[in-house]
Short mmCIF file of N, CA and C in Angstrom, two decimals:
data_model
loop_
_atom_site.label_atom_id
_atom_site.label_comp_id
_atom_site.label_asym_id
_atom_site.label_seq_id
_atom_site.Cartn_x
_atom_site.Cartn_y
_atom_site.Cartn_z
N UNK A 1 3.72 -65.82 50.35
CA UNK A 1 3.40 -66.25 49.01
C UNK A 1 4.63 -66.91 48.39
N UNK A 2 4.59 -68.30 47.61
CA UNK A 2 5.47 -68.76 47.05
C UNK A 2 4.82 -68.94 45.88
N UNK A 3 5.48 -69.11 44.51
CA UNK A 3 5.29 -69.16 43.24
C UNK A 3 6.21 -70.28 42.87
N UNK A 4 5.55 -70.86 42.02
CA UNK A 4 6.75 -72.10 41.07
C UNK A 4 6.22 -72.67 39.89
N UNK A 5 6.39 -73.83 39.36
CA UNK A 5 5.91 -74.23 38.33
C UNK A 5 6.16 -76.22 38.89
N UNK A 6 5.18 -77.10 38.90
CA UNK A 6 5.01 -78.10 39.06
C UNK A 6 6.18 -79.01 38.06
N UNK A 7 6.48 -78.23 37.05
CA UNK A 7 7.82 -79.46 36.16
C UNK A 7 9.27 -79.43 36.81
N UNK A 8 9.35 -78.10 37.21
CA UNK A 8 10.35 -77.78 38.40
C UNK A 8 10.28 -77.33 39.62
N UNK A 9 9.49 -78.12 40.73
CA UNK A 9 8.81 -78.30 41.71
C UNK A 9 10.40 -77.81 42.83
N UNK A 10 11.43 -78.42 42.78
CA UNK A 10 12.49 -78.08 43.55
C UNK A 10 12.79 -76.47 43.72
N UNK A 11 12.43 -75.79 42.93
CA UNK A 11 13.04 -74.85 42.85
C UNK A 11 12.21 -73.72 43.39
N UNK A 12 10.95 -74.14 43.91
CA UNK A 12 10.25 -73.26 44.47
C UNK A 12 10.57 -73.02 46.04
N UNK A 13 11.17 -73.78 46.44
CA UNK A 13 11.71 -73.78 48.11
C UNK A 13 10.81 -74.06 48.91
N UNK A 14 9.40 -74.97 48.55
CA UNK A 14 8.39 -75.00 49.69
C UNK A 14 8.54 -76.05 50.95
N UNK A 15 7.58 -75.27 51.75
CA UNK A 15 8.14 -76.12 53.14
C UNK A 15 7.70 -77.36 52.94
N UNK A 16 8.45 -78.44 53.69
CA UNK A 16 8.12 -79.94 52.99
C UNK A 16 6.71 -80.48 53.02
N UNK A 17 5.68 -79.71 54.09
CA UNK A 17 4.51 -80.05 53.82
C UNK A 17 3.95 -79.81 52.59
N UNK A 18 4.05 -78.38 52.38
CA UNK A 18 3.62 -78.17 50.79
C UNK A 18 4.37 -78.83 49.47
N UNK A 19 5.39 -79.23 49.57
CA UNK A 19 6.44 -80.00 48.72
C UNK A 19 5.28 -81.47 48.59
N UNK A 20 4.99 -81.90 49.70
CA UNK A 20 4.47 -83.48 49.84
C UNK A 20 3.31 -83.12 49.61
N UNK A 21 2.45 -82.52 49.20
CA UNK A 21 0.81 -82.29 48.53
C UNK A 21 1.58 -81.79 47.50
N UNK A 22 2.26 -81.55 46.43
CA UNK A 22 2.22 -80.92 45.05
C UNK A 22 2.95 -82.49 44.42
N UNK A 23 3.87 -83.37 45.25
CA UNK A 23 4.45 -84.10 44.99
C UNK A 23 3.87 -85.33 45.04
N UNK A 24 2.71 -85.48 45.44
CA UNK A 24 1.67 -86.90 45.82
C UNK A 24 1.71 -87.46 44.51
N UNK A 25 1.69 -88.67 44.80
CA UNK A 25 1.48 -89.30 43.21
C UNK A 25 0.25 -89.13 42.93
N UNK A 26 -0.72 -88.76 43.50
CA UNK A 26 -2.38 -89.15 42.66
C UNK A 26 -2.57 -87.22 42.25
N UNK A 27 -1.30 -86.34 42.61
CA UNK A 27 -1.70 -84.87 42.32
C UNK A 27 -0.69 -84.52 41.30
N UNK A 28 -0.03 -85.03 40.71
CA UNK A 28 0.90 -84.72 39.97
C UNK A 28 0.26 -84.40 38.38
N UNK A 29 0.98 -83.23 38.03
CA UNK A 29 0.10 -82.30 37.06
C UNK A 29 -0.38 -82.95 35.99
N UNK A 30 0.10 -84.11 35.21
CA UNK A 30 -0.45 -84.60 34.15
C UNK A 30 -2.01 -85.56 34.50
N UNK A 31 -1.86 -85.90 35.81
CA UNK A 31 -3.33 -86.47 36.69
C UNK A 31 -3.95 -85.30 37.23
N UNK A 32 -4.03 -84.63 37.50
CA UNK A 32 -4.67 -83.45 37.75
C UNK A 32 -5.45 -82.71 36.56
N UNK A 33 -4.48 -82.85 35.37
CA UNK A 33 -5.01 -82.08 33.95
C UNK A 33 -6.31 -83.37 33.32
N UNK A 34 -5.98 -84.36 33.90
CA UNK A 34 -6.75 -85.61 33.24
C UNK A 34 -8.16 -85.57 34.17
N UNK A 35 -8.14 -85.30 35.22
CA UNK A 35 -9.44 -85.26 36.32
C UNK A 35 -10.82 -84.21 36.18
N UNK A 36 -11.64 -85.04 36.12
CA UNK A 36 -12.87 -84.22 35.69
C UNK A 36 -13.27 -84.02 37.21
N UNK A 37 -14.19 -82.46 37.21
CA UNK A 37 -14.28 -81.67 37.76
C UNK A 37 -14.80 -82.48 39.08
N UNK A 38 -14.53 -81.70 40.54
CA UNK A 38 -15.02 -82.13 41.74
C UNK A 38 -14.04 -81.93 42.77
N UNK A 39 -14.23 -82.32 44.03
CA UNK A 39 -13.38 -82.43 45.00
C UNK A 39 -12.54 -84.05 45.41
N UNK A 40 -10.91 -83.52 45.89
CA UNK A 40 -10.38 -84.38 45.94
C UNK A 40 -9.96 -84.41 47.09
N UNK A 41 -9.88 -85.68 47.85
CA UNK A 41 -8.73 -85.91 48.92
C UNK A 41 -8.38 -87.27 49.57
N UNK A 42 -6.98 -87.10 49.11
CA UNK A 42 -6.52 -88.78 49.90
C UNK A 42 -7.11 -89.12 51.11
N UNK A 43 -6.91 -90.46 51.60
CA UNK A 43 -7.83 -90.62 52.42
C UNK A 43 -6.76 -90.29 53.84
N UNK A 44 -7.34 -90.35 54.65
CA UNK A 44 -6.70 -89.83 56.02
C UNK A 44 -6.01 -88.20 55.77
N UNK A 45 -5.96 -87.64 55.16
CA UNK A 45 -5.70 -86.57 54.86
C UNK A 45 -6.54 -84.98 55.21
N UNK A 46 -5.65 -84.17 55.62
CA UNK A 46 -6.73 -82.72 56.34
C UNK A 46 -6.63 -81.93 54.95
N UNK A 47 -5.83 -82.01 54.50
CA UNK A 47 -6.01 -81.33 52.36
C UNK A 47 -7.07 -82.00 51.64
N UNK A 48 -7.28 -80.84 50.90
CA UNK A 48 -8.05 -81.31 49.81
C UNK A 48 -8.07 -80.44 48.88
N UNK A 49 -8.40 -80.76 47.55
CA UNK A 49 -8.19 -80.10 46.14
C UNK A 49 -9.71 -79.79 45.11
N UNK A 50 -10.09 -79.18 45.15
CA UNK A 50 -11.11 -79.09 44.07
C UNK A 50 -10.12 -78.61 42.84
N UNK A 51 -10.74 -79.20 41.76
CA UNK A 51 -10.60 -79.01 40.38
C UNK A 51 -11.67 -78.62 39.67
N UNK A 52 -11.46 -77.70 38.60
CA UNK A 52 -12.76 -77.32 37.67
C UNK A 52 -12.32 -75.96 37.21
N UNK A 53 -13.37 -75.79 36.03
CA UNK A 53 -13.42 -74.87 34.77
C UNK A 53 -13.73 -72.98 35.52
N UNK A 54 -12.80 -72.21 35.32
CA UNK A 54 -13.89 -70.92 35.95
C UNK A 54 -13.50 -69.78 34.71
N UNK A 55 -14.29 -68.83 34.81
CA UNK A 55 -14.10 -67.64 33.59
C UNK A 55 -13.64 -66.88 34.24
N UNK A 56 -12.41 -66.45 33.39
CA UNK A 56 -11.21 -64.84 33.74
C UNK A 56 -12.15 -63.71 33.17
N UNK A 57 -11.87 -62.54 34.15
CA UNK A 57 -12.53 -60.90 33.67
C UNK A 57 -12.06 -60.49 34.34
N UNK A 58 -12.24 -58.70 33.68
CA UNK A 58 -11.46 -57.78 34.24
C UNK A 58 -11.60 -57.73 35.74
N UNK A 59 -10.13 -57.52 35.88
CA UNK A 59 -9.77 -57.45 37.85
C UNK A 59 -11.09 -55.92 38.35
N UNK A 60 -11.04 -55.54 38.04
CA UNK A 60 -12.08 -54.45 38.45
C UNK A 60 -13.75 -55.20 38.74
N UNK A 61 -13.61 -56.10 38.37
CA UNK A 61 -15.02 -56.92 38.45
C UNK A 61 -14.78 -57.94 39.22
N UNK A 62 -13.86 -58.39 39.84
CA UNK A 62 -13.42 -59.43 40.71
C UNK A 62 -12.89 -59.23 42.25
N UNK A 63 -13.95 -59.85 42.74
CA UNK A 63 -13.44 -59.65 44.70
C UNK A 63 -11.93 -60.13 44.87
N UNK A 64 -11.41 -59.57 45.66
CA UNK A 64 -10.16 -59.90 47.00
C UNK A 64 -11.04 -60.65 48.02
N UNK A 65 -10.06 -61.54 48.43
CA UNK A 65 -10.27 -62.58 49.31
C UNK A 65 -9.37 -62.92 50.20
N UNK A 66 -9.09 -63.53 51.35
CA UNK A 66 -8.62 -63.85 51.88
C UNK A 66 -8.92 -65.33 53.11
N UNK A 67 -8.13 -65.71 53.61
CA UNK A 67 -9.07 -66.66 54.60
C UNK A 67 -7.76 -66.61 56.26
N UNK A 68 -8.59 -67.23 56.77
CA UNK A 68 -7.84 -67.25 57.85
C UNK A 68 -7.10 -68.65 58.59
N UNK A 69 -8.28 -70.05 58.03
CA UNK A 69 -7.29 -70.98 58.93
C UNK A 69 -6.78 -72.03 57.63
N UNK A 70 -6.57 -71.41 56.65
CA UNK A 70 -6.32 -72.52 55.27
C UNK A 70 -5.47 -71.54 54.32
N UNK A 71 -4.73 -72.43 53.99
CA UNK A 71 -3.77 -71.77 53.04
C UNK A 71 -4.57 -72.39 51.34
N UNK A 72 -3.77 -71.41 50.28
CA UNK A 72 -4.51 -71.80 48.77
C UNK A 72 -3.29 -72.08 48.06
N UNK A 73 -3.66 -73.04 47.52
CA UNK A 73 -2.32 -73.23 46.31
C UNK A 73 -3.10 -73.37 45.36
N UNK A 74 -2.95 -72.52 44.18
CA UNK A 74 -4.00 -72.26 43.07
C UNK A 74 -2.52 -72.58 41.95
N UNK A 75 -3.05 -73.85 41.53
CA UNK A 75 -2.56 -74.00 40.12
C UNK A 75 -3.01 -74.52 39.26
N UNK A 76 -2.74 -73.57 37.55
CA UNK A 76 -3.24 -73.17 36.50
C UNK A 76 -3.56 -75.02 35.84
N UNK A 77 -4.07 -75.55 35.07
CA UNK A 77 -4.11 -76.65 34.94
C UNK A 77 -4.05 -76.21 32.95
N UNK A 78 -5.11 -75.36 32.96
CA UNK A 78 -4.75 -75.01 31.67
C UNK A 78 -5.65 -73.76 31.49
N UNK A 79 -5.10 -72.80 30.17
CA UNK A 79 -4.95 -71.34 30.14
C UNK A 79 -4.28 -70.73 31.01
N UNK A 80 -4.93 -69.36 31.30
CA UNK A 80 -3.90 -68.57 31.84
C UNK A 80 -4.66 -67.73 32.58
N UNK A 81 -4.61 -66.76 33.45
CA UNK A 81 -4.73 -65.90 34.42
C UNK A 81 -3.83 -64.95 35.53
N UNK A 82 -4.50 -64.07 36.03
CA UNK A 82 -3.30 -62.58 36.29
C UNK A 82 -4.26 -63.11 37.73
N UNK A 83 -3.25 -63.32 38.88
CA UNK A 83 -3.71 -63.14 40.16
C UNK A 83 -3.03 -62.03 40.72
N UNK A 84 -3.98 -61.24 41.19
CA UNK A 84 -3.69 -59.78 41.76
C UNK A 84 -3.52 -60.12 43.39
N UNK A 85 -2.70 -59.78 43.92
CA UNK A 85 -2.52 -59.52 45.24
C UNK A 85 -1.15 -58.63 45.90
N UNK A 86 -1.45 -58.64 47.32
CA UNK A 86 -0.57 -57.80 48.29
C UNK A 86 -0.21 -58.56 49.04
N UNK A 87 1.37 -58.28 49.75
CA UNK A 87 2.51 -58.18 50.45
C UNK A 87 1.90 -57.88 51.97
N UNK A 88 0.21 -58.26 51.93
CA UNK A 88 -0.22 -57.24 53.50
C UNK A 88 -0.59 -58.24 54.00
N UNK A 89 -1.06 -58.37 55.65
CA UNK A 89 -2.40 -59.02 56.33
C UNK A 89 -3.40 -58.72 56.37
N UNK A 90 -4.24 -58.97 56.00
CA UNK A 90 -5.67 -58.96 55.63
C UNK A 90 -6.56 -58.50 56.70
N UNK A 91 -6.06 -60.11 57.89
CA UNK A 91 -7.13 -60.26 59.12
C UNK A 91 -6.92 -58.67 59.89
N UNK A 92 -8.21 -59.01 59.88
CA UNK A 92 -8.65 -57.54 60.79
C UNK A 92 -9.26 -56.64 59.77
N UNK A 93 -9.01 -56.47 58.90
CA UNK A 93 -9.20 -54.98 57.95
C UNK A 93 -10.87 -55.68 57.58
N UNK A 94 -11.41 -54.32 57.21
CA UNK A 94 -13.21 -54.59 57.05
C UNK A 94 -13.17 -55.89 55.42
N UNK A 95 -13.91 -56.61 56.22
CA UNK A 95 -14.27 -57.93 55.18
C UNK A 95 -15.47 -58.64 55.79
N UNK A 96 -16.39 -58.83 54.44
CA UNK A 96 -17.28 -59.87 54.56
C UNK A 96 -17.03 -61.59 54.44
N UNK A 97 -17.75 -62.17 55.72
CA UNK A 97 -17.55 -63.18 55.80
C UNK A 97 -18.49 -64.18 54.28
N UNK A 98 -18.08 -64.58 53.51
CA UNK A 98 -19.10 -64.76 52.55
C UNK A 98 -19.47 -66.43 52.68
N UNK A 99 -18.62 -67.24 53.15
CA UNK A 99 -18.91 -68.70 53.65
C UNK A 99 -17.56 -69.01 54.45
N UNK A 100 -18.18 -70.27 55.19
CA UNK A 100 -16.85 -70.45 55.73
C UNK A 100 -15.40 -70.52 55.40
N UNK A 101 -14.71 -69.30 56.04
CA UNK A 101 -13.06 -69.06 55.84
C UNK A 101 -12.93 -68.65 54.21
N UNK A 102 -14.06 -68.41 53.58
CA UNK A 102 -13.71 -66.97 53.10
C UNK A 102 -14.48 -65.36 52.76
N UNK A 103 -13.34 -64.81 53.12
CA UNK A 103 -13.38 -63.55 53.45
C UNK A 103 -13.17 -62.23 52.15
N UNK A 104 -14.37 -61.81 52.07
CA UNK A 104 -13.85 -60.78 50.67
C UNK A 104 -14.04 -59.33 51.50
N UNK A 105 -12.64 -59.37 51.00
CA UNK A 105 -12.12 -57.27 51.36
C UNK A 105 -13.15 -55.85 50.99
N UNK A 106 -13.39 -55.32 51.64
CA UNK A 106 -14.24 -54.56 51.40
C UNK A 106 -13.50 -53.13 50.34
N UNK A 107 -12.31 -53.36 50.80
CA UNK A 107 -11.69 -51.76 50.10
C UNK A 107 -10.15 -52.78 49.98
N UNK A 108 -9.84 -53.26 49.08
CA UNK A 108 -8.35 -53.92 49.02
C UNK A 108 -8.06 -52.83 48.31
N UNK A 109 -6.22 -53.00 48.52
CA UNK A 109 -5.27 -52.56 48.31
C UNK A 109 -4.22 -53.48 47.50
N UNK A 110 -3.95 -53.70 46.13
CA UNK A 110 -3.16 -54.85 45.54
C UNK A 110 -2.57 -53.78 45.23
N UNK A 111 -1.00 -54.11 45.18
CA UNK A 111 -0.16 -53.88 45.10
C UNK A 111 0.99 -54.68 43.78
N UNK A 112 0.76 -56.03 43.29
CA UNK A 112 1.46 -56.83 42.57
C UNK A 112 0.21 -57.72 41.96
N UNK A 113 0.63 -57.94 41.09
CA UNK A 113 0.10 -59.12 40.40
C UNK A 113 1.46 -60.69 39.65
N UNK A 114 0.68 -61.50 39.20
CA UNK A 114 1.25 -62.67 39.12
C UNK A 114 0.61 -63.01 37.71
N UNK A 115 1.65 -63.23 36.54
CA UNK A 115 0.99 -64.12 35.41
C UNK A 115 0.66 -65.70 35.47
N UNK A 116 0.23 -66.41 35.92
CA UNK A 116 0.27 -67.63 35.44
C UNK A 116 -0.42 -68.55 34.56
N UNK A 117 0.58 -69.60 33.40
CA UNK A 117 -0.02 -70.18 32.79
C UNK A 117 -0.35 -71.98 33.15
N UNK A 118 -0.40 -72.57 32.69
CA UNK A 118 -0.27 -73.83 32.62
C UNK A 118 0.58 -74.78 33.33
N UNK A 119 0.74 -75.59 34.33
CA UNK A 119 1.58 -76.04 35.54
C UNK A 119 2.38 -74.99 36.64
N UNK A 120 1.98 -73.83 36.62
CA UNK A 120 2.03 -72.86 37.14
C UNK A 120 1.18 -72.68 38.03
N UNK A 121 2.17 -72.33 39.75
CA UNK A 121 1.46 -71.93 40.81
C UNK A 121 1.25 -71.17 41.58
N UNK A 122 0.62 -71.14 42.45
CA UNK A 122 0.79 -69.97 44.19
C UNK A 122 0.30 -69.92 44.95
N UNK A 123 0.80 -69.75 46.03
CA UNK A 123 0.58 -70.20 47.11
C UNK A 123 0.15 -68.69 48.00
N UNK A 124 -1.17 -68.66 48.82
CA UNK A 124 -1.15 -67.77 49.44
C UNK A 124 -1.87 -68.61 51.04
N UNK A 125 -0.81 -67.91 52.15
CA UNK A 125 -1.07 -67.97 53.27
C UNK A 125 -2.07 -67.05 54.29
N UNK A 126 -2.81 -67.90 54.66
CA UNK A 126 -3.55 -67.79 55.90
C UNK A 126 -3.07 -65.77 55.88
N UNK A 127 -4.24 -64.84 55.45
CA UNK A 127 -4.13 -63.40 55.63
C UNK A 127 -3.62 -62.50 54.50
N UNK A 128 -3.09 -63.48 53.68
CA UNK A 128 -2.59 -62.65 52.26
C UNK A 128 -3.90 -62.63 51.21
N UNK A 129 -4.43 -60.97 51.25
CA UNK A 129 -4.78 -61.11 50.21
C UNK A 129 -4.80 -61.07 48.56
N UNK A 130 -5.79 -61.87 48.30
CA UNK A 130 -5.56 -62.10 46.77
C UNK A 130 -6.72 -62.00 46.01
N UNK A 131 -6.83 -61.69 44.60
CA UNK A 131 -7.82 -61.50 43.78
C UNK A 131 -7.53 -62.72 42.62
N UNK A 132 -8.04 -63.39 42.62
CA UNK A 132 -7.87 -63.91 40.93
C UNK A 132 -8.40 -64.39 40.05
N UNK A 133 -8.43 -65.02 38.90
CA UNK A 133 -9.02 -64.75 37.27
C UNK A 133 -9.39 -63.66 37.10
N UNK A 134 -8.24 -63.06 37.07
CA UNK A 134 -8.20 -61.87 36.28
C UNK A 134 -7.81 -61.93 34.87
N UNK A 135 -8.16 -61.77 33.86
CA UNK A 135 -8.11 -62.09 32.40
C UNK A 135 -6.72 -61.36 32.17
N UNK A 136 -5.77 -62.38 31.37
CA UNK A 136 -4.95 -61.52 30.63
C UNK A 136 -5.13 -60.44 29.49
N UNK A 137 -5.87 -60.89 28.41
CA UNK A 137 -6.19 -60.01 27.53
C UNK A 137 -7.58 -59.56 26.93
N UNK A 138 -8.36 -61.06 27.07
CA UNK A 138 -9.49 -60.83 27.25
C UNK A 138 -10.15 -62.14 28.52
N UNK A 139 -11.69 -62.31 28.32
CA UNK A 139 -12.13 -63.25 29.05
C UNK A 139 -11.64 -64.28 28.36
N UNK A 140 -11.57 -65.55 29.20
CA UNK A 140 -11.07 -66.65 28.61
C UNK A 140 -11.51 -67.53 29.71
N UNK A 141 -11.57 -69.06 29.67
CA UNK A 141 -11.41 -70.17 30.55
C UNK A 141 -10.57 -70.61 31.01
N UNK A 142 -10.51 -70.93 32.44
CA UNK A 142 -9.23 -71.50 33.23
C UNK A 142 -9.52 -72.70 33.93
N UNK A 143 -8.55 -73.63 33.88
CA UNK A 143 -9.06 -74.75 34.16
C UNK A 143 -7.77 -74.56 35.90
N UNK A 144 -8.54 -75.36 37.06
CA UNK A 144 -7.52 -74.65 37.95
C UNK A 144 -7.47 -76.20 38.45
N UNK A 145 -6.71 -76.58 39.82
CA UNK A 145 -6.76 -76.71 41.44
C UNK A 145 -6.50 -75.88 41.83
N UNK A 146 -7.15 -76.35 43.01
CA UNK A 146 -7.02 -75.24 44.40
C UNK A 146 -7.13 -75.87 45.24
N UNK A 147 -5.78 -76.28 46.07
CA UNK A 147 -5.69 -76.94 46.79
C UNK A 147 -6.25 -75.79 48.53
N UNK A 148 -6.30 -76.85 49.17
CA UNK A 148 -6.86 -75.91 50.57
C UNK A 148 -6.35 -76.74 51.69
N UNK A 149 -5.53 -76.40 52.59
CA UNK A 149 -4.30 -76.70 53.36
C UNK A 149 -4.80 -76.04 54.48
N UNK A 150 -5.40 -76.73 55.65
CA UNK A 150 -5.05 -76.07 56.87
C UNK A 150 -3.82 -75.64 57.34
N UNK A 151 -3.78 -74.26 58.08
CA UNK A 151 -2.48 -73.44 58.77
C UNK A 151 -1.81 -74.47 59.29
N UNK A 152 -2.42 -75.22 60.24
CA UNK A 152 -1.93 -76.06 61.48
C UNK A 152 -1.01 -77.39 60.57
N UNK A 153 -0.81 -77.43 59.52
CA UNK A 153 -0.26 -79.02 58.48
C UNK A 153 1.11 -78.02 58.09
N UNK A 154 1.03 -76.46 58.05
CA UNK A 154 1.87 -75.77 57.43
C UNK A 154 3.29 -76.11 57.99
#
């Protein structure tokens, strides 16, 4: 898992593949915040980004997930949200397959959570699981990407 914020993109240390999808000119956060809802992807490209609106609630009401051949870079576009996750590997432990490559935990174990607001990100790899829109204080709207990165580009 890496965390950063898109205005200071250097300072997150990502490997240069992930550096070169947050750094694309057509993904850069003020075009991203401007893009109405759908799926995105340059052309010749194995990434791709959906964008769109989802509702935060209590983490107790929200699945853990995980996947196995795609990494997530979930960043906040606008509002805010608590992504719950663990420091563990996932693969293997009892999970339903719910569509392709992803996987919700039957009995997770989170351990940490993550605030993020607005050009704010994170990155979870291929087995880390994660829970998120989880509401900070109450329900609210989050406007996201979520980028989806095959392992094999990592």
């Amino acid at each position: 898992m890496i965390a950063g914020n898109m205005n200071i993109l250097d300072l997150a240390t990502l490997p240069k593949s992930l550096y070169e999808i947050l750094s694309h000119p057509e993904f850069g956060l003020e075009k991203l915040q401007s893009l109405p809802d759908g799926k995105y992807q340059p052309e010749g490209a194995k990434w791709f980004c959906n964008v769109g609106d989802s509702q935060t609630s209590p983490a107790e009401t929200r699945h853990t997930e995980f996947h196995e051949d795609y990494l997530d870079i979930q960043l906040i576009l606008k509002g805010e949200e608590i992504i719950n996750y663990s420091l563990t590997n996932a693969i293997g432990q009892s999970a339903v397959e719910k569509k392709p490559d992803l996987y919700i935990l039957d009995k997770p174990v989170l351990t940490n959570g993550i605030l993020l607001r607005a050009g704010d990100f994170v990155t979870f790899y291929p087995g880390e699981p994660h829970q998120a829109l989880c509401m900070v204080k109450e329900p609210a709207t989050v406007r996201k990407a979520v980028f989806k990165v095959p392992k094999e580009i990592i």
